[in-house]
Tab-separated table of C-alpha atoms in Angstrom:
chain	number	residue	atom	x	y	z
A	1	UNK	CA	11.394	8.831	9.200
A	2	UNK	CA	14.065	6.146	9.526
A	3	UNK	CA	16.905	8.507	8.634
A	4	UNK	CA	17.157	12.275	8.758
A	5	UNK	CA	17.881	13.418	5.200
A	6	UNK	CA	20.453	16.223	5.105
A	7	UNK	CA	21.118	18.523	2.121
A	8	UNK	CA	23.955	17.699	-0.274
A	9	UNK	CA	27.169	18.010	1.717
A	10	UNK	CA	30.670	19.173	0.847
A	11	UNK	CA	33.469	16.646	1.134
A	12	UNK	CA	34.638	16.298	4.711
A	13	UNK	CA	31.913	18.565	6.071
A	14	UNK	CA	31.596	17.527	9.713
A	15	UNK	CA	28.700	19.581	11.043
A	16	UNK	CA	25.433	21.089	9.800
A	17	UNK	CA	22.544	23.177	11.055
A	18	UNK	CA	18.969	22.049	10.235
A	19	UNK	CA	15.987	24.414	10.210
A	20	UNK	CA	13.334	22.152	8.666
A	21	UNK	CA	10.557	22.160	11.265
A	22	UNK	CA	9.227	18.682	10.395
A	23	UNK	CA	12.658	17.213	10.947
A	24	UNK	CA	13.227	19.133	14.190
A	25	UNK	CA	9.794	18.106	15.429
A	26	UNK	CA	10.468	14.455	14.574
A	27	UNK	CA	13.783	14.471	16.449
A	28	UNK	CA	12.258	16.160	19.511
A	29	UNK	CA	8.746	14.707	19.708
A	30	UNK	CA	8.910	11.287	18.066
A	31	UNK	CA	12.497	10.161	18.609
A	32	UNK	CA	12.750	12.216	21.838
A	33	UNK	CA	16.463	12.838	21.308
A	34	UNK	CA	18.534	15.533	23.008
A	35	UNK	CA	22.044	16.985	22.846
A	36	UNK	CA	24.661	14.224	22.890
A	37	UNK	CA	22.394	11.603	21.291
A	38	UNK	CA	23.333	9.970	18.014
A	39	UNK	CA	20.962	9.461	15.075
A	40	UNK	CA	20.907	7.949	11.587
A	41	UNK	CA	21.333	10.412	8.723
A	42	UNK	CA	21.959	10.485	4.986
A	43	UNK	CA	23.065	13.288	2.693
A	44	UNK	CA	20.935	13.951	-0.373
A	45	UNK	CA	22.443	12.031	-3.336
A	46	UNK	CA	25.246	10.897	-0.996
A	47	UNK	CA	25.995	8.325	1.684
A	48	UNK	CA	24.246	7.083	4.812
A	49	UNK	CA	25.706	7.228	8.316
A	50	UNK	CA	25.321	8.845	11.720
A	51	UNK	CA	25.542	12.239	13.376
A	52	UNK	CA	25.507	13.498	16.953
A	53	UNK	CA	23.154	16.215	18.193
A	54	UNK	CA	25.140	19.228	19.424
A	55	UNK	CA	22.118	21.350	20.250
A	56	UNK	CA	18.401	21.278	19.566
A	57	UNK	CA	15.676	23.910	19.990
A	58	UNK	CA	12.221	24.340	18.434
A	59	UNK	CA	13.780	26.249	15.528
A	60	UNK	CA	17.192	24.744	14.981
A	61	UNK	CA	18.998	21.423	15.168
A	62	UNK	CA	22.809	21.434	15.182
A	63	UNK	CA	24.458	18.181	14.163
A	64	UNK	CA	28.162	17.353	14.486
A	65	UNK	CA	30.483	14.335	14.142
A	66	UNK	CA	28.961	13.574	10.731
A	67	UNK	CA	30.113	10.104	9.760
A	68	UNK	CA	28.763	9.135	6.337
A	69	UNK	CA	30.276	5.862	5.229
A	70	UNK	CA	27.587	3.617	3.747
A	71	UNK	CA	26.337	3.615	0.162
A	72	UNK	CA	22.552	3.912	-0.214
A	73	UNK	CA	20.729	0.752	-1.405
A	74	UNK	CA	20.564	0.212	-5.163
A	75	UNK	CA	17.383	1.168	-6.989
A	76	UNK	CA	15.018	-1.384	-8.494
A	77	UNK	CA	15.382	-1.846	-12.256
A	78	UNK	CA	11.901	-0.397	-12.636
A	79	UNK	CA	10.136	2.546	-14.242
A	80	UNK	CA	6.520	3.096	-13.158
A	81	UNK	CA	4.232	4.894	-15.611
A	82	UNK	CA	1.300	5.966	-13.447
A	83	UNK	CA	-1.918	7.701	-14.494
A	84	UNK	CA	-1.912	10.941	-12.480
A	85	UNK	CA	-4.044	10.107	-9.406
A	86	UNK	CA	-6.214	12.309	-7.182
A	87	UNK	CA	-4.029	14.904	-5.426
A	88	UNK	CA	-5.087	13.439	-2.071
A	89	UNK	CA	-3.351	10.129	-2.790
A	90	UNK	CA	-0.396	11.571	-4.731
A	91	UNK	CA	1.684	12.172	-1.597
A	92	UNK	CA	1.514	8.597	-0.355
A	93	UNK	CA	2.055	7.179	-3.838
A	94	UNK	CA	5.220	9.223	-4.418
A	95	UNK	CA	6.443	8.408	-0.890
A	96	UNK	CA	5.810	4.686	-1.299
A	97	UNK	CA	7.361	4.389	-4.776
A	98	UNK	CA	10.401	6.316	-3.521
A	99	UNK	CA	10.718	4.226	-0.349
A	100	UNK	CA	10.450	0.918	-2.204
A	101	UNK	CA	13.177	2.035	-4.641
A	102	UNK	CA	11.471	2.705	-7.996
A	103	UNK	CA	14.180	4.230	-10.242
A	104	UNK	CA	11.934	6.365	-12.435
A	105	UNK	CA	8.339	7.589	-12.087
A	106	UNK	CA	6.346	9.017	-14.983
A	107	UNK	CA	3.003	10.623	-14.168
A	108	UNK	CA	0.846	10.632	-17.298
A	109	UNK	CA	-2.553	11.927	-18.236
A	110	UNK	CA	-5.353	9.397	-18.717
A	111	UNK	CA	-9.035	9.469	-19.591
A	112	UNK	CA	-9.982	9.026	-15.936
A	113	UNK	CA	-7.528	11.711	-14.703
A	114	UNK	CA	-9.672	14.745	-13.905
A	115	UNK	CA	-8.255	17.836	-15.640
A	116	UNK	CA	-8.188	19.669	-12.304
A	117	UNK	CA	-5.518	17.261	-10.987
A	118	UNK	CA	-2.935	18.925	-13.252
A	119	UNK	CA	-3.598	22.262	-11.527
A	120	UNK	CA	-3.233	20.869	-8.018
A	121	UNK	CA	-0.728	22.612	-5.732
A	122	UNK	CA	0.317	19.076	-4.656
A	123	UNK	CA	2.236	18.748	-7.933
A	124	UNK	CA	4.572	21.524	-6.754
A	125	UNK	CA	5.286	19.539	-3.589
A	126	UNK	CA	6.581	16.367	-5.254
A	127	UNK	CA	10.178	17.002	-4.095
A	128	UNK	CA	8.921	17.174	-0.533
A	129	UNK	CA	7.108	13.816	-0.890
A	130	UNK	CA	10.253	12.303	-2.412
A	131	UNK	CA	12.254	13.412	0.630
A	132	UNK	CA	9.664	11.833	2.922
A	133	UNK	CA	9.995	8.626	0.922
A	134	UNK	CA	13.801	8.655	1.118
A	135	UNK	CA	13.641	9.184	4.889
A	136	UNK	CA	11.153	6.305	5.170
A	137	UNK	CA	13.060	3.927	2.897
A	138	UNK	CA	16.578	4.747	4.181
A	139	UNK	CA	17.829	6.024	0.843
A	140	UNK	CA	19.383	9.266	-0.436
A	141	UNK	CA	18.938	9.106	-4.223
A	142	UNK	CA	15.676	10.612	-5.526
A	143	UNK	CA	13.916	8.719	-8.315
A	144	UNK	CA	13.713	10.543	-11.645
A	145	UNK	CA	10.209	11.983	-11.969
A	146	UNK	CA	8.582	13.310	-15.124
A	147	UNK	CA	5.107	14.677	-15.835
A	148	UNK	CA	3.533	13.949	-19.217
A	149	UNK	CA	0.349	15.866	-19.827
A	150	UNK	CA	-0.389	14.244	-23.185
A	151	UNK	CA	-0.892	10.493	-23.148
A	152	UNK	CA	-0.835	9.650	-26.867
A	153	UNK	CA	2.398	11.471	-27.845
A	154	UNK	CA	4.115	10.099	-24.740
A	155	UNK	CA	3.156	6.510	-25.595
A	156	UNK	CA	3.824	6.748	-29.345
A	157	UNK	CA	7.018	8.836	-29.255
A	158	UNK	CA	8.742	7.861	-26.006
A	159	UNK	CA	7.404	4.636	-24.530
A	160	UNK	CA	7.348	2.915	-27.930
A	161	UNK	CA	11.103	3.530	-28.289
A	162	UNK	CA	11.819	1.860	-24.935
A	163	UNK	CA	10.249	-1.374	-26.206
A	164	UNK	CA	13.379	-2.021	-28.278
A	165	UNK	CA	15.456	-2.868	-25.230
A	166	UNK	CA	13.135	-2.966	-22.232
A	167	UNK	CA	10.232	-5.220	-21.206
A	168	UNK	CA	6.977	-3.302	-20.710
A	169	UNK	CA	3.768	-4.339	-18.992
A	170	UNK	CA	0.364	-2.690	-18.490
A	171	UNK	CA	-1.687	-3.827	-15.483
A	172	UNK	CA	-5.274	-4.470	-16.527
A	173	UNK	CA	-7.836	-6.547	-14.601
A	174	UNK	CA	-9.343	-8.105	-17.714
A	175	UNK	CA	-6.141	-9.455	-19.247
A	176	UNK	CA	-6.060	-13.257	-19.718
A	177	UNK	CA	-2.321	-13.394	-18.806
A	178	UNK	CA	-1.529	-13.187	-15.087
A	179	UNK	CA	1.401	-11.124	-13.806
A	180	UNK	CA	2.770	-14.286	-12.154
A	181	UNK	CA	2.716	-16.186	-15.449
A	182	UNK	CA	4.384	-13.286	-17.238
A	183	UNK	CA	7.196	-13.202	-14.640
A	184	UNK	CA	7.677	-16.988	-14.859
A	185	UNK	CA	8.104	-16.741	-18.609
A	186	UNK	CA	9.877	-13.421	-19.114
A	187	UNK	CA	11.207	-12.286	-15.728
A	188	UNK	CA	10.326	-9.026	-14.019
A	189	UNK	CA	9.354	-6.319	-16.529
A	190	UNK	CA	11.378	-3.100	-16.472
A	191	UNK	CA	8.385	-0.838	-17.069
A	192	UNK	CA	5.016	-1.109	-15.301
A	193	UNK	CA	2.073	1.006	-16.526
A	194	UNK	CA	-0.529	1.378	-13.775
A	195	UNK	CA	-3.902	3.166	-14.057
A	196	UNK	CA	-5.351	5.276	-11.271
A	197	UNK	CA	-8.861	4.940	-9.812
A	198	UNK	CA	-11.118	3.379	-12.432
A	199	UNK	CA	-8.105	2.014	-14.334
A	200	UNK	CA	-7.205	2.528	-17.983
A	201	UNK	CA	-9.960	2.686	-20.604
A	202	UNK	CA	-9.890	0.187	-23.488
A	203	UNK	CA	-8.424	2.759	-25.898
A	204	UNK	CA	-5.492	3.381	-23.543
A	205	UNK	CA	-4.819	-0.333	-23.031
A	206	UNK	CA	-4.895	-0.855	-26.809
A	207	UNK	CA	-2.536	2.056	-27.460
A	208	UNK	CA	-0.087	0.739	-24.840
A	209	UNK	CA	-0.326	-2.777	-26.297
A	210	UNK	CA	0.231	-1.515	-29.832
A	211	UNK	CA	3.365	0.253	-28.643
A	212	UNK	CA	5.093	-2.664	-26.973
A	213	UNK	CA	3.314	-3.294	-23.653
A	214	UNK	CA	2.130	-6.745	-22.660
A	215	UNK	CA	-1.168	-6.598	-20.761
A	216	UNK	CA	-1.210	-8.582	-17.477
A	217	UNK	CA	-3.754	-9.083	-14.716
A	218	UNK	CA	-3.420	-9.482	-10.949
A	219	UNK	CA	-6.850	-11.082	-10.613
A	220	UNK	CA	-10.476	-9.999	-10.363
A	221	UNK	CA	-10.028	-8.106	-7.093
A	222	UNK	CA	-9.741	-4.363	-7.620
A	223	UNK	CA	-7.230	-2.637	-5.331
A	224	UNK	CA	-6.833	1.005	-4.331
A	225	UNK	CA	-4.137	2.610	-6.505
A	226	UNK	CA	-1.687	2.707	-3.592
A	227	UNK	CA	-2.340	-0.920	-2.715
A	228	UNK	CA	-1.936	-1.986	-6.365
A	229	UNK	CA	1.327	-0.049	-6.746
A	230	UNK	CA	2.807	-1.622	-3.606
A	231	UNK	CA	1.498	-5.104	-4.493
A	232	UNK	CA	3.118	-4.864	-7.952
A	233	UNK	CA	6.382	-3.208	-6.812
A	234	UNK	CA	6.664	-5.734	-3.966
A	235	UNK	CA	7.542	-8.356	-6.577
A	236	UNK	CA	10.870	-6.593	-7.135
A	237	UNK	CA	12.062	-6.822	-3.497
B	1	UNK	CA	-16.592	1.189	-4.102
B	2	UNK	CA	-16.631	-1.242	-7.013
B	3	UNK	CA	-19.769	-3.022	-5.813
B	4	UNK	CA	-22.532	-1.945	-3.466
B	5	UNK	CA	-22.535	-4.456	-0.603
B	6	UNK	CA	-26.084	-5.381	0.455
B	7	UNK	CA	-27.010	-7.105	3.736
B	8	UNK	CA	-27.471	-10.877	3.800
B	9	UNK	CA	-30.467	-11.652	1.607
B	10	UNK	CA	-33.207	-14.243	1.752
B	11	UNK	CA	-33.418	-16.743	-1.077
B	12	UNK	CA	-35.247	-15.274	-4.042
B	13	UNK	CA	-35.468	-11.789	-2.503
B	14	UNK	CA	-35.817	-9.489	-5.502
B	15	UNK	CA	-35.766	-5.999	-4.012
B	16	UNK	CA	-34.248	-4.135	-1.071
B	17	UNK	CA	-34.219	-0.690	0.476
B	18	UNK	CA	-30.838	0.849	1.475
B	19	UNK	CA	-30.497	3.597	4.094
B	20	UNK	CA	-26.686	3.675	4.519
B	21	UNK	CA	-25.801	7.294	3.736
B	22	UNK	CA	-22.282	6.545	2.429
B	23	UNK	CA	-23.721	4.110	-0.093
B	24	UNK	CA	-26.518	6.480	-1.137
B	25	UNK	CA	-24.020	9.314	-1.475
B	26	UNK	CA	-21.690	7.138	-3.581
B	27	UNK	CA	-24.518	6.141	-5.938
B	28	UNK	CA	-25.725	9.733	-6.306
B	29	UNK	CA	-22.523	11.799	-6.228
B	30	UNK	CA	-19.757	9.534	-7.485
B	31	UNK	CA	-21.516	7.099	-9.810
B	32	UNK	CA	-24.205	9.723	-10.655
B	33	UNK	CA	-26.858	7.046	-11.154
B	34	UNK	CA	-30.618	7.593	-11.191
B	35	UNK	CA	-33.826	5.553	-11.278
B	36	UNK	CA	-33.674	2.966	-14.069
B	37	UNK	CA	-29.876	2.609	-13.991
B	38	UNK	CA	-28.222	-0.711	-13.219
B	39	UNK	CA	-25.313	-1.210	-10.826
B	40	UNK	CA	-23.039	-3.958	-9.502
B	41	UNK	CA	-23.981	-5.384	-6.120
B	42	UNK	CA	-23.130	-8.266	-3.819
B	43	UNK	CA	-24.950	-9.681	-0.803
B	44	UNK	CA	-22.938	-10.059	2.395
B	45	UNK	CA	-21.615	-13.658	2.564
B	46	UNK	CA	-23.483	-14.344	-0.698
B	47	UNK	CA	-23.165	-13.874	-4.440
B	48	UNK	CA	-22.260	-10.990	-6.748
B	49	UNK	CA	-24.518	-9.610	-9.465
B	50	UNK	CA	-26.568	-6.589	-10.505
B	51	UNK	CA	-29.583	-4.586	-9.387
B	52	UNK	CA	-31.665	-1.806	-10.905
B	53	UNK	CA	-32.398	1.462	-9.109
B	54	UNK	CA	-36.147	1.866	-8.587
B	55	UNK	CA	-35.931	5.140	-6.686
B	56	UNK	CA	-33.214	7.194	-5.017
B	57	UNK	CA	-33.386	10.130	-2.610
B	58	UNK	CA	-30.885	11.578	-0.109
B	59	UNK	CA	-32.151	9.182	2.559
B	60	UNK	CA	-33.152	6.035	0.738
B	61	UNK	CA	-32.161	3.906	-2.216
B	62	UNK	CA	-34.640	1.330	-3.507
B	63	UNK	CA	-33.162	-1.479	-5.575
B	64	UNK	CA	-35.114	-4.044	-7.609
B	65	UNK	CA	-34.473	-6.777	-10.177
B	66	UNK	CA	-31.770	-8.255	-7.916
B	67	UNK	CA	-29.842	-10.752	-9.992
B	68	UNK	CA	-27.115	-12.399	-7.922
B	69	UNK	CA	-25.511	-15.193	-9.907
B	70	UNK	CA	-21.702	-15.045	-9.495
B	71	UNK	CA	-19.646	-16.594	-6.710
B	72	UNK	CA	-17.266	-14.175	-4.966
B	73	UNK	CA	-13.531	-14.717	-5.673
B	74	UNK	CA	-11.765	-17.266	-3.486
B	75	UNK	CA	-9.715	-16.040	-0.553
B	76	UNK	CA	-5.916	-16.226	-0.458
B	77	UNK	CA	-4.543	-19.130	1.605
B	78	UNK	CA	-3.141	-16.574	4.016
B	79	UNK	CA	-3.419	-15.521	7.648
B	80	UNK	CA	-1.817	-12.183	8.521
B	81	UNK	CA	-0.688	-11.698	12.128
B	82	UNK	CA	-0.251	-7.934	12.411
B	83	UNK	CA	1.037	-5.911	15.362
B	84	UNK	CA	-1.849	-3.549	16.182
B	85	UNK	CA	-0.960	-0.328	14.340
B	86	UNK	CA	-1.810	3.307	15.061
B	87	UNK	CA	-5.590	3.815	14.877
B	88	UNK	CA	-5.053	6.299	12.042
B	89	UNK	CA	-3.710	3.605	9.718
B	90	UNK	CA	-5.946	0.768	10.964
B	91	UNK	CA	-8.790	1.644	8.571
B	92	UNK	CA	-6.679	1.453	5.415
B	93	UNK	CA	-4.870	-1.681	6.599
B	94	UNK	CA	-8.125	-3.563	7.270
B	95	UNK	CA	-9.578	-2.297	3.968
B	96	UNK	CA	-6.525	-3.312	1.972
B	97	UNK	CA	-6.119	-6.765	3.531
B	98	UNK	CA	-9.840	-7.388	2.967
B	99	UNK	CA	-9.734	-6.143	-0.630
B	100	UNK	CA	-6.681	-8.240	-1.523
B	101	UNK	CA	-8.366	-11.356	-0.102
B	102	UNK	CA	-6.552	-12.227	3.152
B	103	UNK	CA	-8.574	-15.072	4.732
B	104	UNK	CA	-7.795	-14.346	8.379
B	105	UNK	CA	-6.407	-11.285	10.193
B	106	UNK	CA	-5.078	-11.422	13.742
B	107	UNK	CA	-4.267	-8.114	15.423
B	108	UNK	CA	-1.768	-8.734	18.231
B	109	UNK	CA	-0.112	-6.656	20.877
B	110	UNK	CA	3.597	-5.859	20.458
B	111	UNK	CA	6.241	-3.917	22.356
B	112	UNK	CA	5.892	-0.993	19.960
B	113	UNK	CA	2.061	-0.995	20.091
B	114	UNK	CA	1.132	1.929	22.314
B	115	UNK	CA	-1.293	0.803	25.043
B	116	UNK	CA	-3.719	3.556	24.032
B	117	UNK	CA	-4.272	1.855	20.637
B	118	UNK	CA	-6.296	-0.873	22.374
B	119	UNK	CA	-8.716	1.781	23.690
B	120	UNK	CA	-9.226	3.413	20.302
B	121	UNK	CA	-12.830	3.789	19.087
B	122	UNK	CA	-11.499	2.692	15.678
B	123	UNK	CA	-11.395	-0.895	16.972
B	124	UNK	CA	-15.203	-0.822	17.244
B	125	UNK	CA	-15.413	0.175	13.573
B	126	UNK	CA	-13.555	-2.811	12.119
B	127	UNK	CA	-16.732	-4.272	10.567
B	128	UNK	CA	-17.245	-0.985	8.740
B	129	UNK	CA	-13.668	-1.051	7.354
B	130	UNK	CA	-14.170	-4.676	6.280
B	131	UNK	CA	-17.275	-3.650	4.320
B	132	UNK	CA	-15.307	-0.871	2.632
B	133	UNK	CA	-12.659	-3.436	1.706
B	134	UNK	CA	-15.235	-5.869	0.313
B	135	UNK	CA	-16.794	-3.086	-1.774
B	136	UNK	CA	-13.318	-2.111	-3.046
B	137	UNK	CA	-12.170	-5.660	-3.785
B	138	UNK	CA	-15.461	-6.930	-5.281
B	139	UNK	CA	-15.989	-9.604	-2.641
B	140	UNK	CA	-18.747	-10.493	-0.169
B	141	UNK	CA	-17.028	-12.765	2.375
B	142	UNK	CA	-15.483	-10.942	5.366
B	143	UNK	CA	-12.088	-12.206	6.552
B	144	UNK	CA	-12.043	-13.719	10.048
B	145	UNK	CA	-10.633	-11.099	12.413
B	146	UNK	CA	-9.379	-11.685	15.941
B	147	UNK	CA	-7.788	-9.368	18.512
B	148	UNK	CA	-5.091	-10.780	20.795
B	149	UNK	CA	-4.102	-8.415	23.580
B	150	UNK	CA	-1.379	-10.674	24.966
B	151	UNK	CA	1.472	-11.488	22.605
B	152	UNK	CA	3.295	-14.268	24.481
B	153	UNK	CA	0.299	-16.530	25.246
B	154	UNK	CA	-0.970	-16.052	21.687
B	155	UNK	CA	2.377	-17.102	20.197
B	156	UNK	CA	3.062	-19.982	22.586
B	157	UNK	CA	-0.442	-21.422	22.846
B	158	UNK	CA	-2.027	-20.717	19.466
B	159	UNK	CA	0.504	-19.847	16.781
B	160	UNK	CA	2.878	-22.620	17.897
B	161	UNK	CA	0.134	-25.199	17.267
B	162	UNK	CA	-0.343	-23.988	13.696
B	163	UNK	CA	3.283	-24.780	12.903
B	164	UNK	CA	2.399	-28.494	12.769
B	165	UNK	CA	0.567	-28.133	9.487
B	166	UNK	CA	1.117	-24.590	8.220
B	167	UNK	CA	4.170	-22.649	7.037
B	168	UNK	CA	4.821	-19.519	9.105
B	169	UNK	CA	7.009	-16.515	8.367
B	170	UNK	CA	7.942	-13.374	10.299
B	171	UNK	CA	9.004	-10.337	8.254
B	172	UNK	CA	12.150	-8.801	9.737
B	173	UNK	CA	14.552	-6.445	7.932
B	174	UNK	CA	17.672	-7.977	9.471
B	175	UNK	CA	17.018	-11.581	8.491
B	176	UNK	CA	19.699	-13.158	6.234
B	177	UNK	CA	17.042	-15.126	4.283
B	178	UNK	CA	15.110	-13.131	1.690
B	179	UNK	CA	11.357	-13.618	1.219
B	180	UNK	CA	12.032	-14.433	-2.450
B	181	UNK	CA	14.494	-17.173	-1.526
B	182	UNK	CA	12.055	-18.588	1.022
B	183	UNK	CA	9.276	-18.735	-1.602
B	184	UNK	CA	11.597	-20.392	-4.141
B	185	UNK	CA	12.450	-23.116	-1.641
B	186	UNK	CA	9.229	-23.601	0.310
B	187	UNK	CA	6.431	-21.885	-1.640
B	188	UNK	CA	4.206	-19.130	-0.290
B	189	UNK	CA	3.871	-19.296	3.504
B	190	UNK	CA	0.355	-19.622	4.920
B	191	UNK	CA	0.984	-17.276	7.848
B	192	UNK	CA	2.742	-13.907	7.658
B	193	UNK	CA	3.655	-12.060	10.881
B	194	UNK	CA	4.158	-8.352	10.202
B	195	UNK	CA	5.242	-5.709	12.714
B	196	UNK	CA	3.805	-2.200	12.790
B	197	UNK	CA	5.829	1.038	12.801
B	198	UNK	CA	9.248	0.315	14.255
B	199	UNK	CA	8.854	-3.410	13.565
B	200	UNK	CA	9.179	-6.282	16.028
B	201	UNK	CA	11.764	-6.092	18.797
B	202	UNK	CA	14.402	-8.842	19.014
B	203	UNK	CA	12.553	-10.636	21.837
B	204	UNK	CA	9.407	-10.867	19.693
B	205	UNK	CA	11.289	-12.133	16.643
B	206	UNK	CA	13.013	-14.773	18.808
B	207	UNK	CA	9.736	-15.894	20.390
B	208	UNK	CA	8.123	-16.202	16.937
B	209	UNK	CA	11.152	-18.132	15.626
B	210	UNK	CA	11.156	-20.465	18.630
B	211	UNK	CA	7.506	-21.239	17.954
B	212	UNK	CA	7.789	-22.210	14.312
B	213	UNK	CA	8.216	-18.994	12.303
B	214	UNK	CA	10.976	-18.599	9.746
B	215	UNK	CA	12.373	-15.066	9.714
B	216	UNK	CA	12.600	-13.487	6.236
B	217	UNK	CA	13.644	-10.084	4.931
B	218	UNK	CA	12.397	-7.937	2.064
B	219	UNK	CA	15.612	-5.918	1.937
B	220	UNK	CA	17.139	-2.970	3.764
B	221	UNK	CA	14.469	-0.505	2.708
B	222	UNK	CA	11.911	0.126	5.454
B	223	UNK	CA	8.323	0.504	4.226
B	224	UNK	CA	5.263	2.049	5.857
B	225	UNK	CA	3.168	-0.712	7.440
B	226	UNK	CA	0.491	-0.373	4.743
B	227	UNK	CA	3.072	-0.509	1.960
B	228	UNK	CA	4.783	-3.545	3.526
B	229	UNK	CA	1.485	-5.397	3.949
B	230	UNK	CA	0.499	-4.790	0.321
B	231	UNK	CA	4.007	-5.592	-0.969
B	232	UNK	CA	3.984	-8.915	0.926
B	233	UNK	CA	0.347	-9.844	0.154
B	234	UNK	CA	0.878	-8.926	-3.509
B	235	UNK	CA	2.992	-12.088	-3.809
B	236	UNK	CA	-0.168	-14.173	-3.401
B	237	UNK	CA	-2.049	-12.609	-6.369
């Protein structure tokens, strides 16, 4: 938590009361701050700045002297289309993609996505993971997130239309073209399609290719989904 | 687990018995393989290939027809000097750096490394995390790993000597030179120094700079240590 993310604020609002227990706990136990101390804050969808602690207890944190004067960093020109992963790794993936500045995240079904993942209570907590990511990455603007339960219609009806004016890539270990070579020739792609554990099946790679995606490889080493997402998104920093 | 990592094998050894319960469990529960099925294997420090299951029970896995004929992938020309992180994240960091192919990992003390981290039982399990990383990344050669409990002597006596024939970089969010710009001008550095949570303090950055490291930034966004390590190492793929 490198900033404390506050709710959307009214113009000229100069104080606020926080009741989120994770945030209060972080201020008390990790940062070890007390009344009179200053800390870094940001208002959701707004600016970054500082605030001063007026009072803090286990249940409430009162902040005053709100001074929000810095624009959040710009987003990467990047949409990630990610096969819905195991619920256990969803939190860190959403956090990391948010922190690194991905503009848009689309979670899609895939052959290797277990049907049960779509029923996971973790999917209802995505906003919470986004906030964690914003607080990690020192940002205030949530990425756009969409869930697409049907792979084929999404690829044929939506993704295919993007190919007219955006560059699209699917990461696939068996592609003869390396991601490095692709970037040298065409620059950073604006859309990255990344499989979850086990990767895309051949049918999915073919469908993506037939709808405007160039297949690229990052070598024979197979990375955990989180590691692959960060290794690929790291190119945009 | 994308290969099953076997111990070091004798020349021409054609069968082996496995008693590691994680591996047996993976073969039975995740891969759902049975006697007669083939699977991908590698021998520690040796080659990659296949084996056939002769028998499998909850306590033992007998493999035959060992056919090891493929060299493991080459390592990245990269040493990572990492501030010893929280024990909780050490496992994934070692796994990920191993899977992505880092040749050498040096865990050093830093101002923000809590003293208790050096007493953690997780430090005794590094070999285990390396094996997990090799099985993830489809490799058989462990990275060299060293622990350096004293930062200043390590930097002044060892790291400084590397600067004669290797390019060294320290990742620091407040550096005016971006990592991209550095790579454009000087190519990929052979040594990356990465702080843990909270990053390096100014004294540490100065000491690294005075001993041959160029300070570079990956932008104002602050990433989790794992995310930063993968984002930086991803440049080498």
